[in-house]
Coordinates of C-alpha atoms and ligand atoms in Angstrom, one line a residue:
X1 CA -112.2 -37.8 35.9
X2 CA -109.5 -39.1 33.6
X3 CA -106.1 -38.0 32.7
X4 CA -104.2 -39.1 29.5
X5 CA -100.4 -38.6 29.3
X6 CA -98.6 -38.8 26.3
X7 CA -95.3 -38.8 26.8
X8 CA -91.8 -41.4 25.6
X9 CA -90.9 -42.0 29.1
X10 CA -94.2 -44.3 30.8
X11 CA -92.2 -45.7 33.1
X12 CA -91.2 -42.3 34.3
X13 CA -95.1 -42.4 36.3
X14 CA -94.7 -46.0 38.2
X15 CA -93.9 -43.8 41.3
X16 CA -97.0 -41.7 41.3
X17 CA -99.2 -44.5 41.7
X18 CA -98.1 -45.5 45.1
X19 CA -98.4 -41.7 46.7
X20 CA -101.5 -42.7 49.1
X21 CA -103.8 -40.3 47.7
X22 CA -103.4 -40.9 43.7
X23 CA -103.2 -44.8 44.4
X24 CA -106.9 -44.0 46.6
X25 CA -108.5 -41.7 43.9
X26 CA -107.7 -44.8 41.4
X27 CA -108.3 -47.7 43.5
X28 CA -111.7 -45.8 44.0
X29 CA -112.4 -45.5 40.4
X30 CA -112.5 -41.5 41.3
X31 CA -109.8 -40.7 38.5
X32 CA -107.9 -42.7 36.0
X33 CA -104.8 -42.2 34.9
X34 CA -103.8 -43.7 31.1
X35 CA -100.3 -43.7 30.2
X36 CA -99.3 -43.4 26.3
X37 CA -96.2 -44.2 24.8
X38 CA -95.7 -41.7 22.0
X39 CA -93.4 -44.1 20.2
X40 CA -95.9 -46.5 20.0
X41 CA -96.8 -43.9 17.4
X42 CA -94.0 -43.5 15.3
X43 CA -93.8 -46.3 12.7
X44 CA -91.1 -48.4 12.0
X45 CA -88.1 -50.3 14.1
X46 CA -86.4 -46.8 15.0
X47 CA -89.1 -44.8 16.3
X48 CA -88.5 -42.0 15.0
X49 CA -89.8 -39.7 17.8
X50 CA -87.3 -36.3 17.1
X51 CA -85.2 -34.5 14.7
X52 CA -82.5 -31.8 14.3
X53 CA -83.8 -28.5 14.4
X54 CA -84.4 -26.6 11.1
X55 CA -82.5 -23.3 10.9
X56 CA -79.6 -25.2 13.0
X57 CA -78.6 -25.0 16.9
X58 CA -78.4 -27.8 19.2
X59 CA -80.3 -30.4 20.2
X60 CA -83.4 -32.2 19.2
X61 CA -87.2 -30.9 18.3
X62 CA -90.0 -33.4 18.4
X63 CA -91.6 -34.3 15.7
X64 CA -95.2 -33.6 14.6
X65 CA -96.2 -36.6 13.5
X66 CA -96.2 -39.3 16.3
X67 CA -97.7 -36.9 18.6
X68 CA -100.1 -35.8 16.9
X69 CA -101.5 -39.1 15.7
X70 CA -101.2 -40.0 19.4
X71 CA -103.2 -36.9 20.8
X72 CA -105.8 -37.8 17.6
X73 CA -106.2 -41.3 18.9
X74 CA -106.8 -40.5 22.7
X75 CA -108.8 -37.1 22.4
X76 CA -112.4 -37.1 23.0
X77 CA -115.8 -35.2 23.0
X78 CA -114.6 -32.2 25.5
X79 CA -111.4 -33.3 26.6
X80 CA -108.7 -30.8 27.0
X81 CA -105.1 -30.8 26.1
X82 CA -102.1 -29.3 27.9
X83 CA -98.3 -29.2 26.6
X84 CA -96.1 -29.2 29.1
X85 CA -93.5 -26.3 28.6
X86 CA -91.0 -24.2 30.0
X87 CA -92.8 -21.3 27.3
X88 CA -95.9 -21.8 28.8
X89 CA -98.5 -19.9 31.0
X90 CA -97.6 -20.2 34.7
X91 CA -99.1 -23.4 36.8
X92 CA -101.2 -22.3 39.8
X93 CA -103.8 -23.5 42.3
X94 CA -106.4 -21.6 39.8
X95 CA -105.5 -24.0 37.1
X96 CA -105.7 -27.2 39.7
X97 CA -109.5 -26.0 40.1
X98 CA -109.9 -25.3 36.7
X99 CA -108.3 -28.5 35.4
X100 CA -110.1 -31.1 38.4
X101 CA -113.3 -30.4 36.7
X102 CA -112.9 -31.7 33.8
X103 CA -114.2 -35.0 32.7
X104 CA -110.8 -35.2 30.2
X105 CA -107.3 -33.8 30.7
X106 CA -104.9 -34.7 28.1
X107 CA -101.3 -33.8 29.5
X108 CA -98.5 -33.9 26.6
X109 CA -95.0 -34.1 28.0
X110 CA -92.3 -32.8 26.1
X111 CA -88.3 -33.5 25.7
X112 CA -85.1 -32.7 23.9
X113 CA -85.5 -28.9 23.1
X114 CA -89.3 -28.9 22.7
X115 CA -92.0 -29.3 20.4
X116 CA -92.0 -28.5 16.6
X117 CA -94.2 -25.6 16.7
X118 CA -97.2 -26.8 14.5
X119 CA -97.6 -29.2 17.3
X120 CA -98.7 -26.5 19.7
X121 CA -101.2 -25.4 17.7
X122 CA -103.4 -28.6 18.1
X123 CA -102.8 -28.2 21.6
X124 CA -105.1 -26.4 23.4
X125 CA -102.5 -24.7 26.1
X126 CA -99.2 -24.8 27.3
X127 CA -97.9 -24.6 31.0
X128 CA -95.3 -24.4 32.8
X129 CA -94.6 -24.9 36.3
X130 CA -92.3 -22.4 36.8
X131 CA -89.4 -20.4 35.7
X132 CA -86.7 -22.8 35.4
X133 CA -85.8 -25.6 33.0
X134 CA -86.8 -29.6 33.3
X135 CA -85.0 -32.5 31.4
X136 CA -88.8 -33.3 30.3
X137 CA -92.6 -32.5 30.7
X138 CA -93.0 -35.9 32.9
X139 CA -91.7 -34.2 36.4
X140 CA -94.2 -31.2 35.2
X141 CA -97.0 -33.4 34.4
X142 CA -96.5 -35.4 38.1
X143 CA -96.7 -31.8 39.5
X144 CA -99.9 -31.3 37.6
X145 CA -101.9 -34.4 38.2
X146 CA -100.8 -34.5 42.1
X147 CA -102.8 -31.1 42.8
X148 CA -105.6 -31.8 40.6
X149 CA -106.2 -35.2 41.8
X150 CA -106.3 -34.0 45.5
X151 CA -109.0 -31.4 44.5
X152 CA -111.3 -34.2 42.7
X153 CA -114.3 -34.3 45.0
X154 CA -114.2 -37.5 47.0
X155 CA -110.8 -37.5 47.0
X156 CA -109.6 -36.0 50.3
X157 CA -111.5 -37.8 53.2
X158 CA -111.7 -35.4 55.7
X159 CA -109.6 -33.1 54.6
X160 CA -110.4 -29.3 53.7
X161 CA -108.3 -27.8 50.6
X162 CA -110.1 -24.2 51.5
X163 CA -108.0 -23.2 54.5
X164 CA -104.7 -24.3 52.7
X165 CA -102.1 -21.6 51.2
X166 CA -102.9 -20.1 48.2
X167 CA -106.8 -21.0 48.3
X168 CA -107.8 -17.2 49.6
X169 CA -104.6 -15.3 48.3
X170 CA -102.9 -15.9 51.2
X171 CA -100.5 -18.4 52.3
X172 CA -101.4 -20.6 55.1
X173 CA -100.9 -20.4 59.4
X174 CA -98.4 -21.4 60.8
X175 CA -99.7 -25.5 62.0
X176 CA -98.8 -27.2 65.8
X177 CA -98.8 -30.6 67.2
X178 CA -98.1 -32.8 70.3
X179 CA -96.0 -32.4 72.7
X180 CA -97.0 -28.8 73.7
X181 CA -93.9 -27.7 74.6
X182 CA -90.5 -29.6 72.2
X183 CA -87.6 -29.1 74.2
X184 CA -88.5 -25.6 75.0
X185 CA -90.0 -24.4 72.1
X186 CA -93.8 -23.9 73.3
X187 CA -96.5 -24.2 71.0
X188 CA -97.9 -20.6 71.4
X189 CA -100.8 -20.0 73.9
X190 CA -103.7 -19.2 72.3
X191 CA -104.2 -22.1 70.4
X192 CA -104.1 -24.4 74.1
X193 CA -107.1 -21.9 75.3
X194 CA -109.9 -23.5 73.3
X195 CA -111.3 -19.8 72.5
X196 CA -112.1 -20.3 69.0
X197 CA -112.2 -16.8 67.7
X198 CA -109.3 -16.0 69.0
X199 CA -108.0 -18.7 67.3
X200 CA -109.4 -17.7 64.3
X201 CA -108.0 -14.2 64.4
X202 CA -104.7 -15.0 65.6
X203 CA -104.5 -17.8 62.6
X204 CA -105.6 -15.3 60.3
X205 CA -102.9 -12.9 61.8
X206 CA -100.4 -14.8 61.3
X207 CA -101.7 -15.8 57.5
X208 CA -101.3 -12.0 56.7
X209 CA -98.2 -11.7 57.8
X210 CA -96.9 -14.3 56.5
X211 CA -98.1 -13.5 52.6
X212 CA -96.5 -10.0 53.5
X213 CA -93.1 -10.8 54.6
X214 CA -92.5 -13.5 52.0
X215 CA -94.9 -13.4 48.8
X216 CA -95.3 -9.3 49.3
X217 CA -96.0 -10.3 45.4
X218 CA -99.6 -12.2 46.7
X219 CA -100.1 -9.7 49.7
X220 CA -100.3 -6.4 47.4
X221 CA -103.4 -8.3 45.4
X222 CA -105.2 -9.5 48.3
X223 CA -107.8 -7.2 49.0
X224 CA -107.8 -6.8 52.8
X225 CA -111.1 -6.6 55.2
X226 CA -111.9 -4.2 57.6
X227 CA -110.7 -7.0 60.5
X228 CA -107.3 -7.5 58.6
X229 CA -106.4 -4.3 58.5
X230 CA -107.1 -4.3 62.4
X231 CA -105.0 -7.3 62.8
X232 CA -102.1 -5.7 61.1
X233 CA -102.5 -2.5 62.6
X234 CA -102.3 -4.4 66.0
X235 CA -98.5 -4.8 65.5
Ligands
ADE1 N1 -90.4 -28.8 30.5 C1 -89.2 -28.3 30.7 N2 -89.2 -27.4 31.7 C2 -90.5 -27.3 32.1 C3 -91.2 -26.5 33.0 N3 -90.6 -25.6 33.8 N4 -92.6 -26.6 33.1 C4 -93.2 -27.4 32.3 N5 -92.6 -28.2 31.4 C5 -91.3 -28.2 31.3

């Protein structure tokens, strides 16, 4: 897989090549990442990169043009652009599936007080990663290619992504290790008797619960078994 990002701040990515898994997925030629400098596509010595917004009101817009020409020049066959944008659709574990199978993701990061419009209509969707307000799409775009990369098959060594929050519509157990027993706070029983289905179910318990008392806004969509309701009933 490869990600493009366009964006005026390159530098802004150094860091997220040395988080162990990205800097595996590229030292194993599983992903790779290109970084674009969006000025190098605005002509002249000043770079003209943004402008005052029409109609008035503070701040900057950025402009069509260098962007454009940028997301021209690194498209290809089937590739698939994102703007990165507090107006956008709402980033989720759906769209890290979605967007780690692609062969192409183009991720455009935005600044000042956002794009020019006509810009978003070469784009071919916006997200957001949540409800609040970034200095620029880089922090975004990191959040983005983090939790796609891990998903890339290969990736992960021995790792399984399909008992992890969010994967089922629930968020995930609560997780124990050594010692057994931290200055009196005792890893609970059932996971030192080795019986794995009761493991399972108390996991899965405590999964359920969890979702309930603090995403009740997961828990009402997740469509329980016969065994979960069981489970809940149970307490
Ligand atoms: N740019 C500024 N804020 C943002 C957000 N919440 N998500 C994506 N891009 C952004």
């Amino acid at each position: 897989m490869k990600i493009t990002i366009l964006t005026i701040c390159p530098d802004a990515f150094d860091s997220l090549f040395t988080l162990p898994v990205i800097s595996r997925a590229l030292d194993q030629d599983l992903v790779s990442i290109q970084v674009v400098d969006i000025k190098e596509y605005a002509p002249g010595s000043f770079r003209h990169i943004d402008d005052s917004p029409f109609g008035g009101g503070p701040g900057m817009v950025m402009r069509c043009q260098p962007i454009l020409d940028a997301l021209d020049a690194v498209s290809t066959d089937g590739s698939l652009s994102v703007a990165l944008t507090p107006a956008g659709g709402v980033y989720s574990q759906e769209m890290a599936h979605e967007f780690s199978e692609l062969d192409h993701l183009v991720l455009i990061c935005g600044h000042y007080e956002g794009f020019d419009a006509r810009i978003l209509k070469h784009v071919d969707r916006e997200v957001s990663i949540g409800d609040y307000i970034l200095t620029g799409g880089e922090t975004a775009a990191m959040v983005l290619i983090d939790s796609i990369v891990r998903l890339v098959p290969g990736v992960l060594r021995h790792e399984s992504t399909e008992e992890e929050s969010f994967e089922d519509g629930l968020l995930e157990y609560p997780q124990y290790t050594q010692p057994a027993d931290y200055n009196g706070d005792k890893v609970p029983d059932v996971l030192l008797s080795g019986d794995h289905e009761k493991i399972r179910l108390w996991r899965r318990e405590q999964a359920l619960k969890l979702t309930r008392e603090r995403r009740p806004d997961l828990f009402d969509q997740f469509v329980l078994t016969e065994e979960d309701k069981k489970l809940l009933e149970n307490n």
